[in-house]
Amino acid sequence: MSGTTTSTTSSTGGIPAQPGPRELTAAVPSEEVAPVSGTQGASGEPDTVIAGAGPVARPGERATLRLREGAGTDDEPPRYAPEWLQLREGADADARAGDLLDPLRIRLANLPGRPGGLVVHDLGCGTGSMGRWLAPRLDGPQHWILHDRDPYLLHFAAVASPRAAADGSRVTVETRRGDVARLTPDALSGATLVTASALLDVLTRAEVETLADACAGAGCPALLTLSVAGRVELTPSHPLDTEIAEAFNAHQRRDGLLGPDAVTVACEAFAERGATVRVHPSPWRLGPAESALTAQWLRGWVGAAVEERPGLRERAERYLRDRLAACEAGELRVVVHHSDLLALSRPTGGTS
């Protein structure tokens, strides 16, 4: 990891009581969301866009977790809006592929015994939603190491972390702040499992290969969830749906990022290193009950499309107004396709 990375350790005894969702929202400043990317607010600066099915990203910016040398400084602003992460958490939890948990549990049970239980590295943890979803679904003591460059997100992830595993065993947490400049087997030394959510699609091919190298070198499985698949279904349909989707997908591939190609590239990378790879769909299914999330997702989805193809702007603004009105009226349903990937690397101890 980067030589500037700092580490703070917390245990269940040292973390305040877990806050509820409203407390989490109230503790952080809000971010405004522009209806279309590139429109200007009163300050003359472009408004923020919440990217659909992914982290907040501005033109030229990279993922919160980076795998390359010289990846950012502490002076850079956070790229993840805590409100957005909280808004999508329920849909993420419903979407994640539970069918991948049984093969994961079997692999973890067959790993050499560790006195302290499971050691899980959560890369780009955000507010810790992956831990809240997964830790209560795994048996045995667990120690989660949460990686993110945003200290606010790390704080919330630690405070709101689960305290008990599926069988009541203790769950502890440690936070590590900073960009990951060199992800090596040494960085994952002692890891039982690597997890990430909505991360693969904002990495390059080289960065995914670095991640696969690290997991293979450490001999630990990786559960990488909610990577965009490049397909969206809106009901009722609209003539502009396909054009917006194509422009959004092109935007996701900017600057060598993998976007919708991430899962295919990751499957190849892990398989080439001897891992057994399973992929399962994990779509968001958004209806009237998720209208707040759908509205924010729409703004980011259309905004990114317009940023990629400015000629769409006039038609896209009318499209967005119509879609938001349908959303508010409870008449819009959206399926945003994602994929979850489980890579079972060969254990370094020789266990199959």
PDB file of N, CA and C in Angstrom, residues 31-91:
ATOM      1  N   GLU A  31     -24.975  17.123  -0.741  1.00  0.00           N
ATOM      2  CA  GLU A  31     -24.466  17.527  -2.036  1.00  0.00           C
ATOM      3  C   GLU A  31     -25.650  17.785  -2.940  1.00  0.00           C
ATOM      4  N   GLU A  32     -25.597  18.875  -3.705  1.00  0.00           N
ATOM      5  CA  GLU A  32     -26.648  19.131  -4.666  1.00  0.00           C
ATOM      6  C   GLU A  32     -26.441  18.231  -5.876  1.00  0.00           C
ATOM      7  N   VAL A  33     -27.530  17.914  -6.530  1.00  0.00           N
ATOM      8  CA  VAL A  33     -27.468  17.043  -7.683  1.00  0.00           C
ATOM      9  C   VAL A  33     -28.079  17.756  -8.870  1.00  0.00           C
ATOM     10  N   ALA A  34     -27.311  17.904  -9.929  1.00  0.00           N
ATOM     11  CA  ALA A  34     -27.804  18.590 -11.114  1.00  0.00           C
ATOM     12  C   ALA A  34     -28.657  17.655 -11.949  1.00  0.00           C
ATOM     13  N   PRO A  35     -29.700  18.187 -12.602  1.00  0.00           N
ATOM     14  CA  PRO A  35     -30.512  17.323 -13.446  1.00  0.00           C
ATOM     15  C   PRO A  35     -29.750  16.795 -14.650  1.00  0.00           C
ATOM     16  N   VAL A  36     -28.855  17.575 -15.191  1.00  0.00           N
ATOM     17  CA  VAL A  36     -28.056  17.133 -16.329  1.00  0.00           C
ATOM     18  C   VAL A  36     -26.627  17.578 -16.110  1.00  0.00           C
ATOM     19  N   SER A  37     -25.679  16.658 -16.317  1.00  0.00           N
ATOM     20  CA  SER A  37     -24.266  16.961 -16.104  1.00  0.00           C
ATOM     21  C   SER A  37     -23.842  18.123 -16.978  1.00  0.00           C
ATOM     22  N   GLY A  38     -23.034  19.030 -16.392  1.00  0.00           N
ATOM     23  CA  GLY A  38     -22.507  20.139 -17.148  1.00  0.00           C
ATOM     24  C   GLY A  38     -23.311  21.417 -17.003  1.00  0.00           C
ATOM     25  N   THR A  39     -24.533  21.350 -16.458  1.00  0.00           N
ATOM     26  CA  THR A  39     -25.266  22.580 -16.200  1.00  0.00           C
ATOM     27  C   THR A  39     -24.602  23.328 -15.066  1.00  0.00           C
ATOM     28  N   GLN A  40     -24.748  24.643 -15.046  1.00  0.00           N
ATOM     29  CA  GLN A  40     -24.039  25.440 -14.071  1.00  0.00           C
ATOM     30  C   GLN A  40     -24.980  25.986 -13.015  1.00  0.00           C
ATOM     31  N   GLY A  41     -24.483  26.006 -11.786  1.00  0.00           N
ATOM     32  CA  GLY A  41     -25.225  26.603 -10.695  1.00  0.00           C
ATOM     33  C   GLY A  41     -24.932  28.082 -10.600  1.00  0.00           C
ATOM     34  N   ALA A  42     -25.394  28.701  -9.500  1.00  0.00           N
ATOM     35  CA  ALA A  42     -25.237  30.145  -9.337  1.00  0.00           C
ATOM     36  C   ALA A  42     -23.780  30.550  -9.296  1.00  0.00           C
ATOM     37  N   SER A  43     -22.907  29.652  -8.852  1.00  0.00           N
ATOM     38  CA  SER A  43     -21.495  29.989  -8.748  1.00  0.00           C
ATOM     39  C   SER A  43     -20.793  29.976 -10.091  1.00  0.00           C
ATOM     40  N   GLY A  44     -21.465  29.455 -11.130  1.00  0.00           N
ATOM     41  CA  GLY A  44     -20.819  29.336 -12.422  1.00  0.00           C
ATOM     42  C   GLY A  44     -20.056  28.044 -12.579  1.00  0.00           C
ATOM     43  N   GLU A  45     -19.945  27.258 -11.485  1.00  0.00           N
ATOM     44  CA  GLU A  45     -19.242  25.987 -11.550  1.00  0.00           C
ATOM     45  C   GLU A  45     -20.222  24.873 -11.893  1.00  0.00           C
ATOM     46  N   PRO A  46     -19.752  23.819 -12.604  1.00  0.00           N
ATOM     47  CA  PRO A  46     -20.659  22.712 -12.910  1.00  0.00           C
ATOM     48  C   PRO A  46     -21.183  22.080 -11.635  1.00  0.00           C
ATOM     49  N   ASP A  47     -22.486  21.770 -11.614  1.00  0.00           N
ATOM     50  CA  ASP A  47     -23.081  21.103 -10.464  1.00  0.00           C
ATOM     51  C   ASP A  47     -22.618  19.652 -10.393  1.00  0.00           C
ATOM     52  N   THR A  48     -22.764  19.082  -9.208  1.00  0.00           N
ATOM     53  CA  THR A  48     -22.382  17.696  -8.990  1.00  0.00           C
ATOM     54  C   THR A  48     -23.393  16.759  -9.633  1.00  0.00           C
ATOM     55  N   VAL A  49     -22.912  15.671 -10.175  1.00  0.00           N
ATOM     56  CA  VAL A  49     -23.775  14.632 -10.724  1.00  0.00           C
ATOM     57  C   VAL A  49     -23.522  13.355  -9.953  1.00  0.00           C
ATOM     58  N   ILE A  50     -24.577  12.709  -9.495  1.00  0.00           N
ATOM     59  CA  ILE A  50     -24.441  11.403  -8.877  1.00  0.00           C
ATOM     60  C   ILE A  50     -24.488  10.363  -9.983  1.00  0.00           C
ATOM     61  N   ALA A  51     -23.407   9.648 -10.147  1.00  0.00           N
ATOM     62  CA  ALA A  51     -23.305   8.704 -11.259  1.00  0.00           C
ATOM     63  C   ALA A  51     -24.213   7.509 -11.032  1.00  0.00           C
ATOM     64  N   GLY A  52     -24.893   7.081 -12.076  1.00  0.00           N
ATOM     65  CA  GLY A  52     -25.784   5.946 -11.956  1.00  0.00           C
ATOM     66  C   GLY A  52     -25.036   4.666 -11.651  1.00  0.00           C
ATOM     67  N   ALA A  53     -25.514   3.926 -10.665  1.00  0.00           N
ATOM     68  CA  ALA A  53     -24.975   2.603 -10.323  1.00  0.00           C
ATOM     69  C   ALA A  53     -23.485   2.642 -10.068  1.00  0.00           C
ATOM     70  N   GLY A  54     -22.976   3.718  -9.520  1.00  0.00           N
ATOM     71  CA  GLY A  54     -21.559   3.796  -9.227  1.00  0.00           C
ATOM     72  C   GLY A  54     -21.248   4.969  -8.337  1.00  0.00           C
ATOM     73  N   PRO A  55     -19.972   5.196  -8.030  1.00  0.00           N
ATOM     74  CA  PRO A  55     -19.593   6.283  -7.133  1.00  0.00           C
ATOM     75  C   PRO A  55     -19.720   7.632  -7.800  1.00  0.00           C
ATOM     76  N   VAL A  56     -19.753   8.683  -6.995  1.00  0.00           N
ATOM     77  CA  VAL A  56     -19.715  10.033  -7.535  1.00  0.00           C
ATOM     78  C   VAL A  56     -18.403  10.221  -8.277  1.00  0.00           C
ATOM     79  N   ALA A  57     -18.463  10.696  -9.501  1.00  0.00           N
ATOM     80  CA  ALA A  57     -17.241  10.899 -10.285  1.00  0.00           C
ATOM     81  C   ALA A  57     -17.397  12.132 -11.143  1.00  0.00           C
ATOM     82  N   ARG A  58     -16.393  12.965 -11.142  1.00  0.00           N
ATOM     83  CA  ARG A  58     -16.390  14.149 -11.985  1.00  0.00           C
ATOM     84  C   ARG A  58     -15.426  13.919 -13.138  1.00  0.00           C
ATOM     85  N   PRO A  59     -15.539  14.704 -14.218  1.00  0.00           N
ATOM     86  CA  PRO A  59     -14.677  14.475 -15.379  1.00  0.00           C
ATOM     87  C   PRO A  59     -13.205  14.427 -14.984  1.00  0.00           C
ATOM     88  N   GLY A  60     -12.532  13.392 -15.443  1.00  0.00           N
ATOM     89  CA  GLY A  60     -11.099  13.267 -15.190  1.00  0.00           C
ATOM     90  C   GLY A  60     -10.752  12.657 -13.861  1.00  0.00           C
ATOM     91  N   GLU A  61     -11.739  12.398 -12.996  1.00  0.00           N
ATOM     92  CA  GLU A  61     -11.464  11.835 -11.691  1.00  0.00           C
ATOM     93  C   GLU A  61     -11.508  10.325 -11.748  1.00  0.00           C
ATOM     94  N   ARG A  62     -10.869   9.713 -10.765  1.00  0.00           N
ATOM     95  CA  ARG A  62     -10.772   8.266 -10.718  1.00  0.00           C
ATOM     96  C   ARG A  62     -11.484   7.727  -9.493  1.00  0.00           C
ATOM     97  N   ALA A  63     -11.481   6.438  -9.368  1.00  0.00           N
ATOM     98  CA  ALA A  63     -12.153   5.788  -8.248  1.00  0.00           C
ATOM     99  C   ALA A  63     -11.515   6.176  -6.929  1.00  0.00           C
ATOM    100  N   THR A  64     -12.292   6.091  -5.844  1.00  0.00           N
ATOM    101  CA  THR A  64     -11.750   6.358  -4.515  1.00  0.00           C
ATOM    102  C   THR A  64     -10.576   5.450  -4.206  1.00  0.00           C
ATOM    103  N   LEU A  65     -10.696   4.179  -4.547  1.00  0.00           N
ATOM    104  CA  LEU A  65      -9.585   3.245  -4.356  1.00  0.00           C
ATOM    105  C   LEU A  65      -8.763   3.220  -5.620  1.00  0.00           C
ATOM    106  N   ARG A  66      -7.476   3.480  -5.501  1.00  0.00           N
ATOM    107  CA  ARG A  66      -6.620   3.449  -6.672  1.00  0.00           C
ATOM    108  C   ARG A  66      -5.538   2.405  -6.489  1.00  0.00           C
ATOM    109  N   LEU A  67      -5.104   1.841  -7.601  1.00  0.00           N
ATOM    110  CA  LEU A  67      -4.127   0.770  -7.541  1.00  0.00           C
ATOM    111  C   LEU A  67      -2.823   1.172  -8.226  1.00  0.00           C
ATOM    112  N   ARG A  68      -2.661   2.436  -8.522  1.00  0.00           N
ATOM    113  CA  ARG A  68      -1.453   2.841  -9.225  1.00  0.00           C
ATOM    114  C   ARG A  68      -0.641   3.810  -8.379  1.00  0.00           C
ATOM    115  N   GLU A  69       0.602   3.999  -8.797  1.00  0.00           N
ATOM    116  CA  GLU A  69       1.535   4.874  -8.102  1.00  0.00           C
ATOM    117  C   GLU A  69       1.063   6.318  -8.172  1.00  0.00           C
ATOM    118  N   GLY A  70       1.289   7.066  -7.090  1.00  0.00           N
ATOM    119  CA  GLY A  70       1.021   8.499  -7.097  1.00  0.00           C
ATOM    120  C   GLY A  70      -0.437   8.834  -7.304  1.00  0.00           C
ATOM    121  N   ALA A  71      -1.313   8.154  -6.595  1.00  0.00           N
ATOM    122  CA  ALA A  71      -2.744   8.269  -6.867  1.00  0.00           C
ATOM    123  C   ALA A  71      -3.428   9.231  -5.920  1.00  0.00           C
ATOM    124  N   GLY A  72      -3.176  10.518  -6.084  1.00  0.00           N
ATOM    125  CA  GLY A  72      -3.965  11.486  -5.339  1.00  0.00           C
ATOM    126  C   GLY A  72      -3.334  11.931  -4.034  1.00  0.00           C
ATOM    127  N   THR A  73      -3.957  12.950  -3.428  1.00  0.00           N
ATOM    128  CA  THR A  73      -3.452  13.509  -2.188  1.00  0.00           C
ATOM    129  C   THR A  73      -4.593  13.680  -1.215  1.00  0.00           C
ATOM    130  N   ASP A  74      -4.238  13.946   0.036  1.00  0.00           N
ATOM    131  CA  ASP A  74      -5.256  14.145   1.057  1.00  0.00           C
ATOM    132  C   ASP A  74      -6.069  15.414   0.818  1.00  0.00           C
ATOM    133  N   ASP A  75      -5.569  16.324  -0.057  1.00  0.00           N
ATOM    134  CA  ASP A  75      -6.275  17.572  -0.311  1.00  0.00           C
ATOM    135  C   ASP A  75      -7.431  17.403  -1.290  1.00  0.00           C
ATOM    136  N   GLU A  76      -7.509  16.261  -1.971  1.00  0.00           N
ATOM    137  CA  GLU A  76      -8.577  16.064  -2.937  1.00  0.00           C
ATOM    138  C   GLU A  76      -9.916  15.886  -2.224  1.00  0.00           C
ATOM    139  N   PRO A  77     -11.000  16.412  -2.808  1.00  0.00           N
ATOM    140  CA  PRO A  77     -12.311  16.261  -2.169  1.00  0.00           C
ATOM    141  C   PRO A  77     -12.804  14.829  -2.263  1.00  0.00           C
ATOM    142  N   PRO A  78     -13.688  14.429  -1.357  1.00  0.00           N
ATOM    143  CA  PRO A  78     -14.269  13.092  -1.440  1.00  0.00           C
ATOM    144  C   PRO A  78     -15.048  12.916  -2.740  1.00  0.00           C
ATOM    145  N   ARG A  79     -15.085  11.704  -3.260  1.00  0.00           N
ATOM    146  CA  ARG A  79     -15.797  11.441  -4.494  1.00  0.00           C
ATOM    147  C   ARG A  79     -17.086  10.680  -4.260  1.00  0.00           C
ATOM    148  N   TYR A  80     -17.303  10.242  -3.053  1.00  0.00           N
ATOM    149  CA  TYR A  80     -18.518   9.499  -2.739  1.00  0.00           C
ATOM    150  C   TYR A  80     -19.394  10.367  -1.837  1.00  0.00           C
ATOM    151  N   ALA A  81     -20.627  10.624  -2.248  1.00  0.00           N
ATOM    152  CA  ALA A  81     -21.555  11.328  -1.379  1.00  0.00           C
ATOM    153  C   ALA A  81     -22.134  10.323  -0.394  1.00  0.00           C
ATOM    154  N   PRO A  82     -21.971  10.521   0.911  1.00  0.00           N
ATOM    155  CA  PRO A  82     -22.547   9.576   1.872  1.00  0.00           C
ATOM    156  C   PRO A  82     -24.048   9.405   1.692  1.00  0.00           C
ATOM    157  N   GLU A  83     -24.741  10.488   1.323  1.00  0.00           N
ATOM    158  CA  GLU A  83     -26.186  10.383   1.117  1.00  0.00           C
ATOM    159  C   GLU A  83     -26.511   9.424  -0.032  1.00  0.00           C
ATOM    160  N   TRP A  84     -25.711   9.483  -1.073  1.00  0.00           N
ATOM    161  CA  TRP A  84     -25.928   8.583  -2.214  1.00  0.00           C
ATOM    162  C   TRP A  84     -25.675   7.134  -1.803  1.00  0.00           C
ATOM    163  N   LEU A  85     -24.603   6.900  -1.062  1.00  0.00           N
ATOM    164  CA  LEU A  85     -24.305   5.539  -0.623  1.00  0.00           C
ATOM    165  C   LEU A  85     -25.410   5.005   0.280  1.00  0.00           C
ATOM    166  N   GLN A  86     -25.932   5.867   1.144  1.00  0.00           N
ATOM    167  CA  GLN A  86     -27.022   5.441   2.016  1.00  0.00           C
ATOM    168  C   GLN A  86     -28.297   5.182   1.206  1.00  0.00           C
ATOM    169  N   LEU A  87     -28.558   6.047   0.228  1.00  0.00           N
ATOM    170  CA  LEU A  87     -29.772   5.920  -0.569  1.00  0.00           C
ATOM    171  C   LEU A  87     -29.804   4.600  -1.334  1.00  0.00           C
ATOM    172  N   ARG A  88     -28.645   4.159  -1.804  1.00  0.00           N
ATOM    173  CA  ARG A  88     -28.602   2.954  -2.622  1.00  0.00           C
ATOM    174  C   ARG A  88     -28.408   1.681  -1.809  1.00  0.00           C
ATOM    175  N   GLU A  89     -28.164   1.793  -0.504  1.00  0.00           N
ATOM    176  CA  GLU A  89     -27.790   0.613   0.271  1.00  0.00           C
ATOM    177  C   GLU A  89     -28.865  -0.468   0.264  1.00  0.00           C
ATOM    178  N   GLY A  90     -30.123  -0.086   0.399  1.00  0.00           N
ATOM    179  CA  GLY A  90     -31.185  -1.083   0.400  1.00  0.00           C
ATOM    180  C   GLY A  90     -31.279  -1.815  -0.923  1.00  0.00           C
ATOM    181  N   ALA A  91     -31.183  -1.076  -2.035  1.00  0.00           N
ATOM    182  CA  ALA A  91     -31.237  -1.705  -3.356  1.00  0.00           C
ATOM    183  C   ALA A  91     -30.033  -2.599  -3.574  1.00  0.00           C
TER     184      ALA A  91
END
